[in-house]
């Protein structure tokens, strides 16, 4: 299967640059995964497609303000760091720009010395291991100095950091938001629960590997970065109860989907577990536990459009995307949503 099989033409003006004032007023394209039939709605109408006994799975990860801009000690040259993965002893795996200025031993000063980083190693794909020195609490310093790591296709400045967080974000650790969840408001979640739908919270800390472009022609040659996930006992019970009673498990976002598909056992049940996943879902994959998916519109030739194509069929997905382009839907992180059932 070729990367080019997942290409579609997207006019640049359809890439959403800013979040809507009301999260739940985004548009919603509903796609029947069996027939390819589509219909158009407002996101808050999603309750009409959820049934009593269903289980909605959400990813409660919280994005850290992982983008730091500092100056190289000695020369003052500007260096940008993106925190990817926390290691031990205040060491983080990072993406550094420009990399050529960040040799081992380079020291970078942030916030006039509130935070200092030293490059202590180079790992795969040129990522740098940076050891940080500071006084106080790292998270508080990061909140003061860091910026939200918005994707490169968003060129507008984000006025409110919280708009790149879901309203249910809890466990800190993501380098990017699980963007399908950005459409939910507390009121909408309450309405869903009052309808008799269980909400199960799982955690997957989103790494930038999720958004990394597929560069190889043969998609099976693409390697996914590992991401940490966790499923607790309460979430496992809710998901298993829905499956065992013949109801549906509907994931909010590809990250929730990848979490439960990574954690499922051979009987089709979840056990409380945590670990690292490199699962890559593309057409031909047989879903073990997921029945439906709420998701945003994804980049052409990305692993995310391959995942939704595995669920609804490549032809159905590309036809729905072409329809969304014609209907002037808003695309990507701050864009509109799709429900696949």
PDB file of N, CA, C and O in Angstrom, residues 4-11 14 27 29 31 36 38 40 297-298 300 305 308-309 313-331 338:
ATOM      1  N   UNK A   4       1.008   7.527  -1.346  1.00  0.00           N
ATOM      2  CA  UNK A   4       0.253   8.406  -2.256  1.00  0.00           C
ATOM      3  C   UNK A   4      -1.225   8.025  -2.351  1.00  0.00           C
ATOM      4  O   UNK A   4      -2.053   8.827  -2.790  1.00  0.00           O
ATOM      5  N   UNK A   5      -1.562   6.796  -1.924  1.00  0.00           N
ATOM      6  CA  UNK A   5      -2.963   6.361  -1.938  1.00  0.00           C
ATOM      7  C   UNK A   5      -3.818   7.160  -0.955  1.00  0.00           C
ATOM      8  O   UNK A   5      -5.047   7.082  -0.991  1.00  0.00           O
ATOM      9  N   UNK A   6      -3.167   7.901  -0.068  1.00  0.00           N
ATOM     10  CA  UNK A   6      -3.890   8.639   0.968  1.00  0.00           C
ATOM     11  C   UNK A   6      -3.759  10.151   0.782  1.00  0.00           C
ATOM     12  O   UNK A   6      -3.887  10.921   1.719  1.00  0.00           O
ATOM     13  N   UNK A   7      -3.516  10.554  -0.452  1.00  0.00           N
ATOM     14  CA  UNK A   7      -3.389  11.983  -0.763  1.00  0.00           C
ATOM     15  C   UNK A   7      -4.755  12.564  -1.114  1.00  0.00           C
ATOM     16  O   UNK A   7      -5.589  11.907  -1.742  1.00  0.00           O
ATOM     17  N   UNK A   8      -4.998  13.791  -0.693  1.00  0.00           N
ATOM     18  CA  UNK A   8      -6.143  14.566  -1.188  1.00  0.00           C
ATOM     19  C   UNK A   8      -5.696  16.016  -1.292  1.00  0.00           C
ATOM     20  O   UNK A   8      -4.737  16.436  -0.646  1.00  0.00           O
ATOM     21  N   UNK A   9      -6.396  16.770  -2.095  1.00  0.00           N
ATOM     22  CA  UNK A   9      -5.997  18.156  -2.356  1.00  0.00           C
ATOM     23  C   UNK A   9      -6.743  19.092  -1.399  1.00  0.00           C
ATOM     24  O   UNK A   9      -7.978  19.095  -1.381  1.00  0.00           O
ATOM     25  N   UNK A  10      -5.995  19.836  -0.606  1.00  0.00           N
ATOM     26  CA  UNK A  10      -6.608  20.716   0.385  1.00  0.00           C
ATOM     27  C   UNK A  10      -6.194  22.166   0.146  1.00  0.00           C
ATOM     28  O   UNK A  10      -5.017  22.501   0.241  1.00  0.00           O
ATOM     29  N   UNK A  11      -7.155  23.050  -0.157  1.00  0.00           N
ATOM     30  CA  UNK A  11      -6.821  24.478  -0.274  1.00  0.00           C
ATOM     31  C   UNK A  11      -6.324  25.009   1.077  1.00  0.00           C
ATOM     32  O   UNK A  11      -6.923  24.721   2.120  1.00  0.00           O
ATOM     33  N   UNK A  14      -8.456  26.506   3.988  1.00  0.00           N
ATOM     34  CA  UNK A  14      -9.342  25.674   4.822  1.00  0.00           C
ATOM     35  C   UNK A  14      -8.643  25.160   6.080  1.00  0.00           C
ATOM     36  O   UNK A  14      -9.270  24.499   6.908  1.00  0.00           O
ATOM     37  N   UNK A  27     -18.468  22.266  13.075  1.00  0.00           N
ATOM     38  CA  UNK A  27     -19.314  21.417  12.240  1.00  0.00           C
ATOM     39  C   UNK A  27     -18.938  19.958  12.456  1.00  0.00           C
ATOM     40  O   UNK A  27     -17.833  19.642  12.921  1.00  0.00           O
ATOM     41  N   UNK A  29     -19.231  16.175  10.441  1.00  0.00           N
ATOM     42  CA  UNK A  29     -19.593  15.324   9.309  1.00  0.00           C
ATOM     43  C   UNK A  29     -19.730  13.898   9.837  1.00  0.00           C
ATOM     44  O   UNK A  29     -18.798  13.367  10.454  1.00  0.00           O
ATOM     45  N   UNK A  31     -20.103   9.977   9.091  1.00  0.00           N
ATOM     46  CA  UNK A  31     -19.794   9.027   8.021  1.00  0.00           C
ATOM     47  C   UNK A  31     -20.194   7.623   8.453  1.00  0.00           C
ATOM     48  O   UNK A  31     -19.753   7.141   9.501  1.00  0.00           O
ATOM     49  N   UNK A  36     -20.616   4.396   3.488  1.00  0.00           N
ATOM     50  CA  UNK A  36     -19.987   5.622   2.987  1.00  0.00           C
ATOM     51  C   UNK A  36     -20.925   6.810   2.955  1.00  0.00           C
ATOM     52  O   UNK A  36     -20.535   7.910   2.541  1.00  0.00           O
ATOM     53  N   UNK A  38     -22.975  10.058   4.073  1.00  0.00           N
ATOM     54  CA  UNK A  38     -22.573  11.167   4.939  1.00  0.00           C
ATOM     55  C   UNK A  38     -23.758  12.073   5.252  1.00  0.00           C
ATOM     56  O   UNK A  38     -24.739  12.110   4.507  1.00  0.00           O
ATOM     57  N   UNK A  40     -24.457  16.141   7.469  1.00  0.00           N
ATOM     58  CA  UNK A  40     -23.768  17.311   8.018  1.00  0.00           C
ATOM     59  C   UNK A  40     -24.529  17.888   9.210  1.00  0.00           C
ATOM     60  O   UNK A  40     -25.745  18.041   9.162  1.00  0.00           O
ATOM     61  N   UNK A 297     -10.227  16.296  10.938  1.00  0.00           N
ATOM     62  CA  UNK A 297      -9.757  16.016   9.575  1.00  0.00           C
ATOM     63  C   UNK A 297      -8.232  16.094   9.567  1.00  0.00           C
ATOM     64  O   UNK A 297      -7.647  17.043  10.090  1.00  0.00           O
ATOM     65  N   UNK A 298      -7.608  15.093   8.972  1.00  0.00           N
ATOM     66  CA  UNK A 298      -6.166  14.910   9.107  1.00  0.00           C
ATOM     67  C   UNK A 298      -5.389  15.260   7.840  1.00  0.00           C
ATOM     68  O   UNK A 298      -5.955  15.317   6.744  1.00  0.00           O
ATOM     69  N   UNK A 300      -3.060  15.088   4.568  1.00  0.00           N
ATOM     70  CA  UNK A 300      -2.896  14.089   3.511  1.00  0.00           C
ATOM     71  C   UNK A 300      -1.651  13.228   3.791  1.00  0.00           C
ATOM     72  O   UNK A 300      -0.659  13.723   4.335  1.00  0.00           O
ATOM     73  N   UNK A 305      -4.763   9.704   8.793  1.00  0.00           N
ATOM     74  CA  UNK A 305      -5.754   9.439   7.741  1.00  0.00           C
ATOM     75  C   UNK A 305      -5.722   7.948   7.378  1.00  0.00           C
ATOM     76  O   UNK A 305      -6.737   7.367   6.988  1.00  0.00           O
ATOM     77  N   UNK A 308      -8.015   6.251  10.099  1.00  0.00           N
ATOM     78  CA  UNK A 308      -9.458   6.368   9.848  1.00  0.00           C
ATOM     79  C   UNK A 308      -9.862   5.568   8.607  1.00  0.00           C
ATOM     80  O   UNK A 308     -10.981   5.052   8.531  1.00  0.00           O
ATOM     81  N   UNK A 309      -8.937   5.419   7.666  1.00  0.00           N
ATOM     82  CA  UNK A 309      -9.214   4.603   6.476  1.00  0.00           C
ATOM     83  C   UNK A 309      -9.312   3.123   6.837  1.00  0.00           C
ATOM     84  O   UNK A 309     -10.044   2.365   6.198  1.00  0.00           O
ATOM     85  N   UNK A 313     -12.697   2.472   5.516  1.00  0.00           N
ATOM     86  CA  UNK A 313     -12.375   2.193   4.114  1.00  0.00           C
ATOM     87  C   UNK A 313     -11.788   3.431   3.441  1.00  0.00           C
ATOM     88  O   UNK A 313     -12.318   4.533   3.582  1.00  0.00           O
ATOM     89  N   UNK A 314     -10.708   3.227   2.712  1.00  0.00           N
ATOM     90  CA  UNK A 314     -10.002   4.352   2.088  1.00  0.00           C
ATOM     91  C   UNK A 314     -10.902   5.138   1.137  1.00  0.00           C
ATOM     92  O   UNK A 314     -10.927   6.370   1.147  1.00  0.00           O
ATOM     93  N   UNK A 315     -11.666   4.440   0.332  1.00  0.00           N
ATOM     94  CA  UNK A 315     -12.512   5.127  -0.655  1.00  0.00           C
ATOM     95  C   UNK A 315     -13.573   5.977   0.038  1.00  0.00           C
ATOM     96  O   UNK A 315     -13.821   7.124  -0.356  1.00  0.00           O
ATOM     97  N   UNK A 316     -14.209   5.421   1.079  1.00  0.00           N
ATOM     98  CA  UNK A 316     -15.228   6.172   1.817  1.00  0.00           C
ATOM     99  C   UNK A 316     -14.625   7.419   2.462  1.00  0.00           C
ATOM    100  O   UNK A 316     -15.224   8.501   2.433  1.00  0.00           O
ATOM    101  N   UNK A 317     -13.446   7.256   3.068  1.00  0.00           N
ATOM    102  CA  UNK A 317     -12.807   8.370   3.765  1.00  0.00           C
ATOM    103  C   UNK A 317     -12.415   9.475   2.785  1.00  0.00           C
ATOM    104  O   UNK A 317     -12.711  10.654   3.003  1.00  0.00           O
ATOM    105  N   UNK A 318     -11.773   9.100   1.684  1.00  0.00           N
ATOM    106  CA  UNK A 318     -11.333  10.123   0.722  1.00  0.00           C
ATOM    107  C   UNK A 318     -12.524  10.823   0.079  1.00  0.00           C
ATOM    108  O   UNK A 318     -12.481  12.036  -0.162  1.00  0.00           O
ATOM    109  N   UNK A 319     -13.606  10.089  -0.165  1.00  0.00           N
ATOM    110  CA  UNK A 319     -14.817  10.715  -0.713  1.00  0.00           C
ATOM    111  C   UNK A 319     -15.407  11.705   0.294  1.00  0.00           C
ATOM    112  O   UNK A 319     -15.839  12.812  -0.065  1.00  0.00           O
ATOM    113  N   UNK A 320     -15.408  11.326   1.574  1.00  0.00           N
ATOM    114  CA  UNK A 320     -15.925  12.219   2.624  1.00  0.00           C
ATOM    115  C   UNK A 320     -15.047  13.457   2.755  1.00  0.00           C
ATOM    116  O   UNK A 320     -15.547  14.580   2.942  1.00  0.00           O
ATOM    117  N   UNK A 321     -13.728  13.281   2.638  1.00  0.00           N
ATOM    118  CA  UNK A 321     -12.817  14.421   2.711  1.00  0.00           C
ATOM    119  C   UNK A 321     -13.037  15.377   1.526  1.00  0.00           C
ATOM    120  O   UNK A 321     -13.034  16.598   1.702  1.00  0.00           O
ATOM    121  N   UNK A 322     -13.238  14.816   0.350  1.00  0.00           N
ATOM    122  CA  UNK A 322     -13.502  15.666  -0.827  1.00  0.00           C
ATOM    123  C   UNK A 322     -14.800  16.451  -0.635  1.00  0.00           C
ATOM    124  O   UNK A 322     -14.882  17.633  -0.977  1.00  0.00           O
ATOM    125  N   UNK A 323     -15.792  15.787  -0.050  1.00  0.00           N
ATOM    126  CA  UNK A 323     -17.065  16.456   0.235  1.00  0.00           C
ATOM    127  C   UNK A 323     -16.852  17.577   1.264  1.00  0.00           C
ATOM    128  O   UNK A 323     -17.403  18.674   1.128  1.00  0.00           O
ATOM    129  N   UNK A 324     -16.022  17.303   2.286  1.00  0.00           N
ATOM    130  CA  UNK A 324     -15.733  18.309   3.316  1.00  0.00           C
ATOM    131  C   UNK A 324     -15.026  19.525   2.707  1.00  0.00           C
ATOM    132  O   UNK A 324     -15.297  20.667   3.097  1.00  0.00           O
ATOM    133  N   UNK A 325     -14.147  19.284   1.747  1.00  0.00           N
ATOM    134  CA  UNK A 325     -13.469  20.389   1.053  1.00  0.00           C
ATOM    135  C   UNK A 325     -14.495  21.217   0.283  1.00  0.00           C
ATOM    136  O   UNK A 325     -14.509  22.453   0.362  1.00  0.00           O
ATOM    137  N   UNK A 326     -15.388  20.545  -0.430  1.00  0.00           N
ATOM    138  CA  UNK A 326     -16.419  21.248  -1.215  1.00  0.00           C
ATOM    139  C   UNK A 326     -17.355  22.054  -0.307  1.00  0.00           C
ATOM    140  O   UNK A 326     -17.798  23.147  -0.653  1.00  0.00           O
ATOM    141  N   UNK A 327     -17.637  21.480   0.875  1.00  0.00           N
ATOM    142  CA  UNK A 327     -18.552  22.139   1.821  1.00  0.00           C
ATOM    143  C   UNK A 327     -17.841  23.169   2.692  1.00  0.00           C
ATOM    144  O   UNK A 327     -18.433  23.740   3.604  1.00  0.00           O
ATOM    145  N   UNK A 328     -16.545  23.355   2.446  1.00  0.00           N
ATOM    146  CA  UNK A 328     -15.734  24.362   3.146  1.00  0.00           C
ATOM    147  C   UNK A 328     -15.639  24.104   4.649  1.00  0.00           C
ATOM    148  O   UNK A 328     -15.737  25.012   5.484  1.00  0.00           O
ATOM    149  N   UNK A 329     -15.455  22.844   5.007  1.00  0.00           N
ATOM    150  CA  UNK A 329     -15.165  22.518   6.403  1.00  0.00           C
ATOM    151  C   UNK A 329     -13.801  23.094   6.767  1.00  0.00           C
ATOM    152  O   UNK A 329     -12.962  23.361   5.902  1.00  0.00           O
ATOM    153  N   UNK A 330     -13.564  23.256   8.085  1.00  0.00           N
ATOM    154  CA  UNK A 330     -12.274  23.718   8.591  1.00  0.00           C
ATOM    155  C   UNK A 330     -11.437  22.492   8.963  1.00  0.00           C
ATOM    156  O   UNK A 330     -11.936  21.579   9.620  1.00  0.00           O
ATOM    157  N   UNK A 331     -10.171  22.484   8.582  1.00  0.00           N
ATOM    158  CA  UNK A 331      -9.345  21.279   8.706  1.00  0.00           C
ATOM    159  C   UNK A 331      -8.294  21.390   9.816  1.00  0.00           C
ATOM    160  O   UNK A 331      -7.870  22.480  10.195  1.00  0.00           O
ATOM    161  N   UNK A 338     -15.375  14.843  12.613  1.00  0.00           N
ATOM    162  CA  UNK A 338     -16.033  13.773  11.882  1.00  0.00           C
ATOM    163  C   UNK A 338     -16.407  12.672  12.877  1.00  0.00           C
ATOM    164  O   UNK A 338     -15.633  12.385  13.798  1.00  0.00           O
TER     165      UNK A 338
END
